[in-house]
CSV table of C-alpha atoms in Angstrom, one decimal:
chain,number,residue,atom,x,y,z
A,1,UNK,CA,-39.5,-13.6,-9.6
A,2,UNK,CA,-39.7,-13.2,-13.6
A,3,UNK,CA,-42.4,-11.1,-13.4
A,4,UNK,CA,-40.8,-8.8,-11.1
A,5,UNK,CA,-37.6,-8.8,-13.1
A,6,UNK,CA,-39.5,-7.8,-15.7
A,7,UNK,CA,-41.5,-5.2,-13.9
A,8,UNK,CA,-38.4,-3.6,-12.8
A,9,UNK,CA,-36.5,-3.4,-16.1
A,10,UNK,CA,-39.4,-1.8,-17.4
A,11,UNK,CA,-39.2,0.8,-14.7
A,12,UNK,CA,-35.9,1.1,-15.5
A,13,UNK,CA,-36.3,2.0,-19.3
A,14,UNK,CA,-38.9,4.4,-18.5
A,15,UNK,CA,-36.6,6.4,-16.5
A,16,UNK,CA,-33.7,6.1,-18.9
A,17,UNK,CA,-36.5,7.5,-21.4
A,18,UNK,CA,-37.8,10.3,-19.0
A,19,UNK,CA,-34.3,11.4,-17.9
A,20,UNK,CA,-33.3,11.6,-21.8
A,21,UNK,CA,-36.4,13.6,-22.5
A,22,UNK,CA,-35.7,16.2,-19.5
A,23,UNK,CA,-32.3,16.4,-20.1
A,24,UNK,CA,-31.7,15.6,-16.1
A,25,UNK,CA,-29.2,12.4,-17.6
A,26,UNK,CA,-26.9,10.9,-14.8
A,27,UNK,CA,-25.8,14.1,-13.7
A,28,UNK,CA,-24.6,13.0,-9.8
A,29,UNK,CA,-24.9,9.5,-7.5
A,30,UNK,CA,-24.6,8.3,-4.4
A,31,UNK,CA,-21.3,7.2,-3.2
A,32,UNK,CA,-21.2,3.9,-1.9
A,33,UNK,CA,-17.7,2.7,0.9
A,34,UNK,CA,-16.0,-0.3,-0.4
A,35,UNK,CA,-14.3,-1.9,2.7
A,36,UNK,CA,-12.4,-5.0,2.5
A,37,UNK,CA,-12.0,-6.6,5.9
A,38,UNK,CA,-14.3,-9.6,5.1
A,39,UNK,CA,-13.3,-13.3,3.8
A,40,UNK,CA,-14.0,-14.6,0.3
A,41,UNK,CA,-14.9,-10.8,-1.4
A,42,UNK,CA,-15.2,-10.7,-5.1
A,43,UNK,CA,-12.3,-9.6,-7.0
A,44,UNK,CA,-11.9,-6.2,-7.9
A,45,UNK,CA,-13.3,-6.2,-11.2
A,46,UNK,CA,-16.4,-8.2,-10.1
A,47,UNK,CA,-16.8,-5.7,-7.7
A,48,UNK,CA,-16.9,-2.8,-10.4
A,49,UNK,CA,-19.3,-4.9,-12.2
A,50,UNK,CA,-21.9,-5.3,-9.4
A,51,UNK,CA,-21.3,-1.2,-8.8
A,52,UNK,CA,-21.8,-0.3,-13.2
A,53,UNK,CA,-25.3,-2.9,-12.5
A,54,UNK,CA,-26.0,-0.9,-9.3
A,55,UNK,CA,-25.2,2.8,-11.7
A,56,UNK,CA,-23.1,3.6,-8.6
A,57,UNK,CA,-20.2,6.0,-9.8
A,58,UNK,CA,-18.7,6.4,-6.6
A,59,UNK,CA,-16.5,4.9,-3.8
A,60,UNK,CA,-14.1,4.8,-1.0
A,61,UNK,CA,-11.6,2.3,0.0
A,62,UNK,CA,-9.7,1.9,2.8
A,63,UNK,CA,-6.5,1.7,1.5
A,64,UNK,CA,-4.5,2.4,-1.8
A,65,UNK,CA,-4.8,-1.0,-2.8
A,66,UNK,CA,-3.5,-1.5,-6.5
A,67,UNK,CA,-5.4,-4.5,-7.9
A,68,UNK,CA,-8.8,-2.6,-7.0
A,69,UNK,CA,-7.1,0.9,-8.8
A,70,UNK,CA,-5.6,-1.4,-11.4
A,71,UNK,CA,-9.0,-3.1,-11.9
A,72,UNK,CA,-11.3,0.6,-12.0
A,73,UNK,CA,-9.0,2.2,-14.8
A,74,UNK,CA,-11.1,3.6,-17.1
A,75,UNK,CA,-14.9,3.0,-15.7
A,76,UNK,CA,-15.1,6.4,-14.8
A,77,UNK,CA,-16.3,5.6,-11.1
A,78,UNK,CA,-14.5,8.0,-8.5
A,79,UNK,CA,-12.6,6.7,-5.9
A,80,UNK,CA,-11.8,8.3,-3.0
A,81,UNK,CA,-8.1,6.3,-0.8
A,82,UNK,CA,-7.3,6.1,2.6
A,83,UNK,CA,-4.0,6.8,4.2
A,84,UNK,CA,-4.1,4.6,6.7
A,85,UNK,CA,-3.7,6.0,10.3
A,86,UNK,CA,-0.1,4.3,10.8
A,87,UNK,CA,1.7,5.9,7.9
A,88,UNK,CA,0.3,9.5,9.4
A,89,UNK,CA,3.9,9.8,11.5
A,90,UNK,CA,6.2,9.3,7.8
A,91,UNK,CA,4.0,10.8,5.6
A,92,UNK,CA,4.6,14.2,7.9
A,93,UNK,CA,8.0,14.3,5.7
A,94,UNK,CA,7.3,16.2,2.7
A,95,UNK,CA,9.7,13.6,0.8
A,96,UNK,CA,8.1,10.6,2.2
A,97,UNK,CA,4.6,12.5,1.1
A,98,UNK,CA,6.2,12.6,-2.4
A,99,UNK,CA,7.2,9.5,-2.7
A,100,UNK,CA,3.9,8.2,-1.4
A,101,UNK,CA,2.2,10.3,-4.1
A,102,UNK,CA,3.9,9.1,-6.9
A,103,UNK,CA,3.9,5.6,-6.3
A,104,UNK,CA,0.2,5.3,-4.8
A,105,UNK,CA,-1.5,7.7,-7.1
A,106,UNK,CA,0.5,8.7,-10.1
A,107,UNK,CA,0.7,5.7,-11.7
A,108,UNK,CA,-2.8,4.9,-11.9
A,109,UNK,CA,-4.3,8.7,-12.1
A,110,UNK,CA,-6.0,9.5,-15.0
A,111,UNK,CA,-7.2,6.2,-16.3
A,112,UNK,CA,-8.5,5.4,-12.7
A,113,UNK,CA,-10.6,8.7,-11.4
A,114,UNK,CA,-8.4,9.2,-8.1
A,115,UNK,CA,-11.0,12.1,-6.9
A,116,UNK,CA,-10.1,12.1,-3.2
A,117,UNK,CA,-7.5,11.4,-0.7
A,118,UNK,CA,-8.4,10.4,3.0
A,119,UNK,CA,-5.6,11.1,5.2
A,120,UNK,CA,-6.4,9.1,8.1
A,121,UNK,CA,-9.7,8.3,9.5
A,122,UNK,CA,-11.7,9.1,12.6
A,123,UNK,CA,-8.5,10.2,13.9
A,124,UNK,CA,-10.0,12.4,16.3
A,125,UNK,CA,-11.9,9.4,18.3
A,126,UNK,CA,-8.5,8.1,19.8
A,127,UNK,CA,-6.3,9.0,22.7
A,128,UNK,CA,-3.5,8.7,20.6
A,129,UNK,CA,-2.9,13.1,20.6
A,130,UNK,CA,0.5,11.9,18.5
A,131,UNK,CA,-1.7,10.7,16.2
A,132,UNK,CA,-3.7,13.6,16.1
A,133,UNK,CA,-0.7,16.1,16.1
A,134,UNK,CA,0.4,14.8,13.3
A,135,UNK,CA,-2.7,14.7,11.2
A,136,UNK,CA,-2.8,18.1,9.3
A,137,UNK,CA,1.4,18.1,9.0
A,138,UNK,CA,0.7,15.1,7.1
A,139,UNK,CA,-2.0,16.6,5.2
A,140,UNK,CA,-0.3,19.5,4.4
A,141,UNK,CA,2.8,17.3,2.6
A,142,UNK,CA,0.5,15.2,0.9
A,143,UNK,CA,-1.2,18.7,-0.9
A,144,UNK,CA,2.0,19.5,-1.4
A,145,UNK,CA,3.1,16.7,-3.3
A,146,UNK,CA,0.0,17.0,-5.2
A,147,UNK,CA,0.9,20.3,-6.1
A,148,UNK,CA,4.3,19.2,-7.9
A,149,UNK,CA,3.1,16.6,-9.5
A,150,UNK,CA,0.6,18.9,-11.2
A,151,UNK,CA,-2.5,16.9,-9.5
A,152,UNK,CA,-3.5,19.5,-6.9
A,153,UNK,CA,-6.9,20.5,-9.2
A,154,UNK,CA,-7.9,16.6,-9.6
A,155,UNK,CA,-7.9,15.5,-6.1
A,156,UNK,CA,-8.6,16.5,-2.8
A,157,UNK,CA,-7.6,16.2,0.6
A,158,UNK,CA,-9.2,15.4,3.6
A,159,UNK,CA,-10.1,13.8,6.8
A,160,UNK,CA,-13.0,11.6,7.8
A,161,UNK,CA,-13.8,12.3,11.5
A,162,UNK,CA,-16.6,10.9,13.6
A,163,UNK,CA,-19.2,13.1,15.5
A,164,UNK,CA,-17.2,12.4,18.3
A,165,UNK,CA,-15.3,15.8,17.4
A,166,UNK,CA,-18.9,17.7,18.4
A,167,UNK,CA,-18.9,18.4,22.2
A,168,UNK,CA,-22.6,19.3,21.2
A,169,UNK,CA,-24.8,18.8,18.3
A,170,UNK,CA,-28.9,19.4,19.8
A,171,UNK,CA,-30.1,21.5,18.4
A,172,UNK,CA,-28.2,21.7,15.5
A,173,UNK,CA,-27.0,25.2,16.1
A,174,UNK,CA,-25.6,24.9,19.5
A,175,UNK,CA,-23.3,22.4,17.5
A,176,UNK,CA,-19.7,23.1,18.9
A,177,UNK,CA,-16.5,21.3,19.0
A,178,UNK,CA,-14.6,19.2,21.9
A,179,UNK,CA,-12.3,22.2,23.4
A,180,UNK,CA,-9.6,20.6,23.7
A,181,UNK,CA,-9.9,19.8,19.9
A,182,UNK,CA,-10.1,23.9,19.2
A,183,UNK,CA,-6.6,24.5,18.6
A,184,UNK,CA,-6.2,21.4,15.9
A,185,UNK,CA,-9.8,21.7,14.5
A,186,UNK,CA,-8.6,25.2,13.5
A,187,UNK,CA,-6.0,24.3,11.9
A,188,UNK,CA,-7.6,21.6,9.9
A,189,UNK,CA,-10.5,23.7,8.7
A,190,UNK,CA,-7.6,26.7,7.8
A,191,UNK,CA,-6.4,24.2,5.4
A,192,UNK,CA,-9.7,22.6,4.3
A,193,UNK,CA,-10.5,26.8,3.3
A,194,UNK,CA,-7.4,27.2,1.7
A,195,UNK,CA,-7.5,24.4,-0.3
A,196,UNK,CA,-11.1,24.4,-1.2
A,197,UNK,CA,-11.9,20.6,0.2
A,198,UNK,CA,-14.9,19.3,1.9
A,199,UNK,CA,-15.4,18.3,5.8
A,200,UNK,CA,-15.9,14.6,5.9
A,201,UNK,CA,-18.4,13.7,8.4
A,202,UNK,CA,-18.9,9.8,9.7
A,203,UNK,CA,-22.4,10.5,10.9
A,204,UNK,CA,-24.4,7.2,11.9
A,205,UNK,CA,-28.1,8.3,13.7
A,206,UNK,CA,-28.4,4.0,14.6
A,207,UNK,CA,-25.7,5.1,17.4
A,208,UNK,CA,-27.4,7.4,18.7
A,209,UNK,CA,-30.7,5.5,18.3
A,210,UNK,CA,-28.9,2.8,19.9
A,211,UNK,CA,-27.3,4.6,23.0
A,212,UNK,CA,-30.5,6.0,23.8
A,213,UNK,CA,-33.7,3.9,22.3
A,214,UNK,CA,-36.2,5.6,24.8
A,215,UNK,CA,-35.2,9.2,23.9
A,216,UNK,CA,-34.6,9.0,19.9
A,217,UNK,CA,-37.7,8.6,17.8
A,218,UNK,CA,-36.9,5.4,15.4
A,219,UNK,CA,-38.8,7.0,12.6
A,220,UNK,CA,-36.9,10.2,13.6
A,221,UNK,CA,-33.7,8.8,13.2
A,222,UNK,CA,-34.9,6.7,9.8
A,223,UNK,CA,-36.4,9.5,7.8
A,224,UNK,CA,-39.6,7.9,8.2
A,225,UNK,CA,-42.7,10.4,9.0
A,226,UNK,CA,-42.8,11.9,12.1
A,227,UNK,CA,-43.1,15.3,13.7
A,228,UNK,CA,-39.3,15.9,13.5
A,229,UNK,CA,-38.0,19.0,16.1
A,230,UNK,CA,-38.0,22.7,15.2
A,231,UNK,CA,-34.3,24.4,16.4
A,232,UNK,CA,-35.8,26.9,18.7
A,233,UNK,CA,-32.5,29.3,17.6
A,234,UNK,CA,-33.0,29.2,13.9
A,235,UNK,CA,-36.5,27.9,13.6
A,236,UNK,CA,-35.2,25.3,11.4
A,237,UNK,CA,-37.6,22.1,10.8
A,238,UNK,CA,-35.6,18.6,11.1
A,239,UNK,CA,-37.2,15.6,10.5
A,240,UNK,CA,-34.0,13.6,10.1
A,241,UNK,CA,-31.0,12.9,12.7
A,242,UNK,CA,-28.6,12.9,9.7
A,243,UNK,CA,-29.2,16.5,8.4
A,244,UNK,CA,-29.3,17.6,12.2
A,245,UNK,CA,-26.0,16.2,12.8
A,246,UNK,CA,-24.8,17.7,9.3
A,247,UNK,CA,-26.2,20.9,10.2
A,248,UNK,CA,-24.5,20.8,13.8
A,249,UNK,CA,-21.1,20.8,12.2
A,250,UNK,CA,-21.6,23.3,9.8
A,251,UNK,CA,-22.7,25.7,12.7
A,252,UNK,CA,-19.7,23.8,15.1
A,253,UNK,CA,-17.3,25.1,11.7
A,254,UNK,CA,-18.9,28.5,11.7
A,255,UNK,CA,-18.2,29.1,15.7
A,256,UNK,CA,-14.4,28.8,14.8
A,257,UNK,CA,-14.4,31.3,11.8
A,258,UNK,CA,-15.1,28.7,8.9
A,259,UNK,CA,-18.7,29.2,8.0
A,260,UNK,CA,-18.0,28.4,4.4
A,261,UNK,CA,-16.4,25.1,4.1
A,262,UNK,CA,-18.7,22.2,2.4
A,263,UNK,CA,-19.8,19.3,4.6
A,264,UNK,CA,-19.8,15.8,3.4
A,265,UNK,CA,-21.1,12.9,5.0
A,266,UNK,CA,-18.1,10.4,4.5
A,267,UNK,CA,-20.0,7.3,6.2
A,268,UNK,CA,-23.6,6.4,7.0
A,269,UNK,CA,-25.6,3.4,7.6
A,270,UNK,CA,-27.6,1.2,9.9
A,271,UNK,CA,-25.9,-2.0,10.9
A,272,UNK,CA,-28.5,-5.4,9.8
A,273,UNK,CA,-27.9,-7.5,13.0
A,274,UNK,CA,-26.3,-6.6,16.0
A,275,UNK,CA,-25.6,-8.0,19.7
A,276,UNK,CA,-28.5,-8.5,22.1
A,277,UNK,CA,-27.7,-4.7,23.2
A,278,UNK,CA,-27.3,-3.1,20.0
A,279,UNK,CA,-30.9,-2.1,19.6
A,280,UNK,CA,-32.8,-1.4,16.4
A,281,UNK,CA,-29.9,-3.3,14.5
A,282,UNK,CA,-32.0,-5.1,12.3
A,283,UNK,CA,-32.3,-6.2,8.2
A,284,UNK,CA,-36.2,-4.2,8.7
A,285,UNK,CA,-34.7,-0.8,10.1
A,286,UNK,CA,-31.1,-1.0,8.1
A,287,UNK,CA,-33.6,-1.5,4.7
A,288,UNK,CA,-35.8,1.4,5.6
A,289,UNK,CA,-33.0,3.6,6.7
A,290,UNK,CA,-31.1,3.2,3.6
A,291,UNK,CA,-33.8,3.1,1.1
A,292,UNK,CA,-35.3,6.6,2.8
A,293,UNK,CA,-31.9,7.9,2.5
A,294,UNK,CA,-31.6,6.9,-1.1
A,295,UNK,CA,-34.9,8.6,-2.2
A,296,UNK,CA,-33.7,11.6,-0.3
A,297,UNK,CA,-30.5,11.6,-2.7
A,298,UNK,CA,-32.6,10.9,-5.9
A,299,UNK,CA,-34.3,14.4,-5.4
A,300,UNK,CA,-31.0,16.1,-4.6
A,301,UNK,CA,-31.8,18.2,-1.7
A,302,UNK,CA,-29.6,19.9,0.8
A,303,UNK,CA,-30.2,19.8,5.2
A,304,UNK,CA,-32.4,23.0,6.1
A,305,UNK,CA,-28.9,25.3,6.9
A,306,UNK,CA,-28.1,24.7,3.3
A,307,UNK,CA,-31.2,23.9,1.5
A,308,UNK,CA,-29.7,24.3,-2.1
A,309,UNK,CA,-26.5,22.4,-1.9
A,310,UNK,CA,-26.9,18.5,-2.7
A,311,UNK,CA,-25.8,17.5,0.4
A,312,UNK,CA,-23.2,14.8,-0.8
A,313,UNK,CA,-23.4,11.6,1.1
A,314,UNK,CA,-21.5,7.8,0.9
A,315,UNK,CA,-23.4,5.3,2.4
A,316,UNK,CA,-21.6,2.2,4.5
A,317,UNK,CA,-21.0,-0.2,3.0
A,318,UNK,CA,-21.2,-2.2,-0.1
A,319,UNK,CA,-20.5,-5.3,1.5
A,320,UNK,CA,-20.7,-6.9,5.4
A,321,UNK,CA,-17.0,-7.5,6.6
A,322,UNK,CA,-17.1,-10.8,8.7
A,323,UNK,CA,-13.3,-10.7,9.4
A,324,UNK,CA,-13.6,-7.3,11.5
A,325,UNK,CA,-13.4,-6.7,15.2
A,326,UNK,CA,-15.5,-5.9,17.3
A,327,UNK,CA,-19.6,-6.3,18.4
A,328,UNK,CA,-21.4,-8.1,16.0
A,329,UNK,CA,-22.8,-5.1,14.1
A,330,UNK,CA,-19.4,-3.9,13.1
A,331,UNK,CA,-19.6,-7.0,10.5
A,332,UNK,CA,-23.3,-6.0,9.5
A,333,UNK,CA,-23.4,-3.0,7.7
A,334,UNK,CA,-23.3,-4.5,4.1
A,335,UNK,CA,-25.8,-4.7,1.0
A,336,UNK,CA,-24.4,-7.5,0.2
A,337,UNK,CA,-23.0,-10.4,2.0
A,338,UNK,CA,-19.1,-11.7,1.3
A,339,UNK,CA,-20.5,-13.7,-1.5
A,340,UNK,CA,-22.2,-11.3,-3.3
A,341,UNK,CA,-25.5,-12.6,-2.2
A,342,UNK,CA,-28.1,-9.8,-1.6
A,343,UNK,CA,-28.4,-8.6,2.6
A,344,UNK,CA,-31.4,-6.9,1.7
A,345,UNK,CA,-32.7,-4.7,-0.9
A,346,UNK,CA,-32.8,-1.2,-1.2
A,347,UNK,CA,-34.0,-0.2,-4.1
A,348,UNK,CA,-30.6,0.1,-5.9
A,349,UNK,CA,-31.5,-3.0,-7.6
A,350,UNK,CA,-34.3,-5.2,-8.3
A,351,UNK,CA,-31.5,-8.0,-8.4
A,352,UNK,CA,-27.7,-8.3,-8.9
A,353,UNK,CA,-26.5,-11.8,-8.8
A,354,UNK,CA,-23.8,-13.9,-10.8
A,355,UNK,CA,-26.8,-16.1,-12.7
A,356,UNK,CA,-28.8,-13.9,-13.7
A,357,UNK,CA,-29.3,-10.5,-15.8
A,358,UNK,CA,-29.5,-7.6,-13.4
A,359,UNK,CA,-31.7,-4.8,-13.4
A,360,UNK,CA,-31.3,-1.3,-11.5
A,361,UNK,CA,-32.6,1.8,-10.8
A,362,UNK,CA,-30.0,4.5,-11.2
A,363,UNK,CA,-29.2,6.4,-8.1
A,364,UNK,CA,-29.1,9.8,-10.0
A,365,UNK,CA,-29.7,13.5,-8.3
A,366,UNK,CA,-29.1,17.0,-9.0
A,367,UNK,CA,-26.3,18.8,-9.3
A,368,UNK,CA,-24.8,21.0,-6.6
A,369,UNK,CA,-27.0,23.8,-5.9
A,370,UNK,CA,-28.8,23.5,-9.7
A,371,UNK,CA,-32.1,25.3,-9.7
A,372,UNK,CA,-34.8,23.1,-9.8
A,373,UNK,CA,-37.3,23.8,-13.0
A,374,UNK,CA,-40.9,22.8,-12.9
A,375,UNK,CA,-40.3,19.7,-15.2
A,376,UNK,CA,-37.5,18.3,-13.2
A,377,UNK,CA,-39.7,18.3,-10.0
A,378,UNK,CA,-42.1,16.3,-11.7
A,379,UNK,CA,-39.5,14.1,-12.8
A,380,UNK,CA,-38.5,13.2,-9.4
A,381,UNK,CA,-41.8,12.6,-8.7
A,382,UNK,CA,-41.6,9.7,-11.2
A,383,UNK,CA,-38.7,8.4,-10.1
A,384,UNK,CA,-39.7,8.3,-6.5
A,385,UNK,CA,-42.8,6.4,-7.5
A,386,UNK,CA,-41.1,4.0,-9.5
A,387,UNK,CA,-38.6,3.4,-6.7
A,388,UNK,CA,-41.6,3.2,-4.2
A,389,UNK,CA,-43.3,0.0,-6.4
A,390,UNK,CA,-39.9,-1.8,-6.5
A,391,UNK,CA,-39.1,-1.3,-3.3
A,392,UNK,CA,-43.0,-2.7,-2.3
């Protein structure tokens, strides 16, 4: 175990050294979801510790919970709230939007980085069309409250919806919408142009893995090697579900007029244990999945649609939530477990306990759409070696 603590640190400080020298520095990361549904989590500012160890400058949470935007004032890691779905119905009121504004957010914005505002989430999965209905009115008095409060340039506003919206997604560019979501989804992407604000995507390839084992290449749907599929429209190579599914709802976007709007993928993950019929949910496959994705993120690249554009991606979830509903491998998707005690390891650290010193491997990429240069390439190429030896 010393020796490889001491193996990775000194990985670690070689990269610190390499990234000085090019001048790459900790230019983006990868976000990470910080849910709360679980029994016993750390406190908040344990919780920004383990993330600083883990160089993670990014989050969600599902709420606007104060101790956790009290606790991140002035780290300097982003954090993206969550309207929750039952406010949706008030927060239609452009007073009530105000009000929400400048109690949730103003008081904490700038010292805590407030980048992001979910309003709602998966709202499009339900029956509930109220619900739905009143999703972009809501949105719309929430930006508008932004706007008055002078905040509208610091924070953006959005929606995380499942791929449940796609009435299609294979190949990626037959990727269309439900039609009965049409007249909504147009609204929603009208104001997602206008206001210059990602699509959030929840996009989870174990589902579909799961749904259909004997039709879904595992390795296909974990970014391990494989032959991938060619889209025999665009001529595209995939050898990822992930950027399919990405790619599917850029080209679902462009069908409807809004060919232009950035896609971010708002959730991800492979669940570490599941239910006897919740195939492939296992510590082996969620480890692989997320450590493939990670590498993928360190080299900044886009899907094949938009191969320049750091496709930006927040992976689910920091730690497993034992108090949710649900089959067993709702409570599984974790890093860590309730007590802070490693799930499995991913390469975002070599270790990252309360007893001992931590080391990490920072979880840095390229900016959005920067050209690469012949000596950053072969700076990625040292960082996804180092990763590969820590993660052997």
């Amino acid at each position: 175990m010393e020796l490889c603590l001491r193996t990775a640190f000194t990985v670690q400080c070689v990269l610190g050294i390499i990234l000085s020298l090019s001048g790459f520095g900790f230019v983006e990361s990868l976000g990470i979801n910080y849910g709360q549904v679980g029994n016993d989590l750390p406190p908040p500012n344990k919780v920004l510790q383990l993330l600083k160890s883990l160089k993670v400058t990014k989050t969600r949470i599902y709420d606007t919970n104060p101790d956790i935007l009290t606790a991140f004032a002035g780290s300097g890691v982003e954090i993206i709230v969550t309207v929750e779905n039952n406010m949706l119905a008030t927060l239609m009121d452009p007073q009530q939007a105000l009000q929400w504004v400048t109690t949730r957010i103003k008081p904490y914005f700038p010292v805590t980085k407030i980048t992001g505002i979910a309003v709602g989430n998966e709202v499009f999965t339900g029956d509930d069309m109220l619900l739905v209905d009143n999703l972009v009115p809501a949105m719309v008095s929430i930006q508008q409250a932004l706007t008055q409060l002078g905040l509208q340039q610091h924070i953006q506003v959005s929606t995380p919806s499942s791929l449940a919206v796609l009435a299609n997604s294979y190949p990626p560019s037959e990727g269309m919408f439900v039609p009965e979501l049409t007249t909504i989804m147009t609204q929603l992407l009208q104001f997602l142009s206008t206001t210059k604000s990602p699509f959030w995507i929840n996009a989870y390839p174990y589902f579909a893995y799961k749904d259909s084992p004997d039709k879904i290449s595992l390795d296909y749907a974990l970014f391990n090697p494989n032959s991938g599929m060619i889209d025999p429209h665009t001529n595209m190579h995939y050898d990822n579900m992930l950027y399919a599914q990405v790619d599917a709802v850029i080209f679902a976007m462009a069908r409807l007029g809004f060919g232009g709007i950035e896609v971010r993928v708002s959730e991800t993950g492979w669940s570490s244990k599941g239910d006897l019929n919740e195939v492939g949910a296992t510590p082996q496959n969620a480890a692989v999945y997320n450590r493939n994705l990670l590498k993928r993120q360190m080299t900044g690249e886009g899907t094949p649609l938009r191969p320049k554009m750091r496709l930006e991606v927040y992976v689910f979830a920091l730690f497993n939530e034992d108090m949710k509903p649900g089959p067993t491998s709702e409570r599984n998707y974790g890093f860590y477990k309730p007590d802070g005690t490693m799930v499995y390891n991913v390469g975002l650290a070599a270790l990252s306990t309360s007893t001992t010193p931590s080391a990490s491997i920072s979880l840095t990429s390229m900016a959005t759409k920067r050209e690469r240069t012949g000596c950053q390439q072969h700076v990625a190429c040292w960082i996804f070696v180092c990763m590969m030896a820590i993660a052997i």
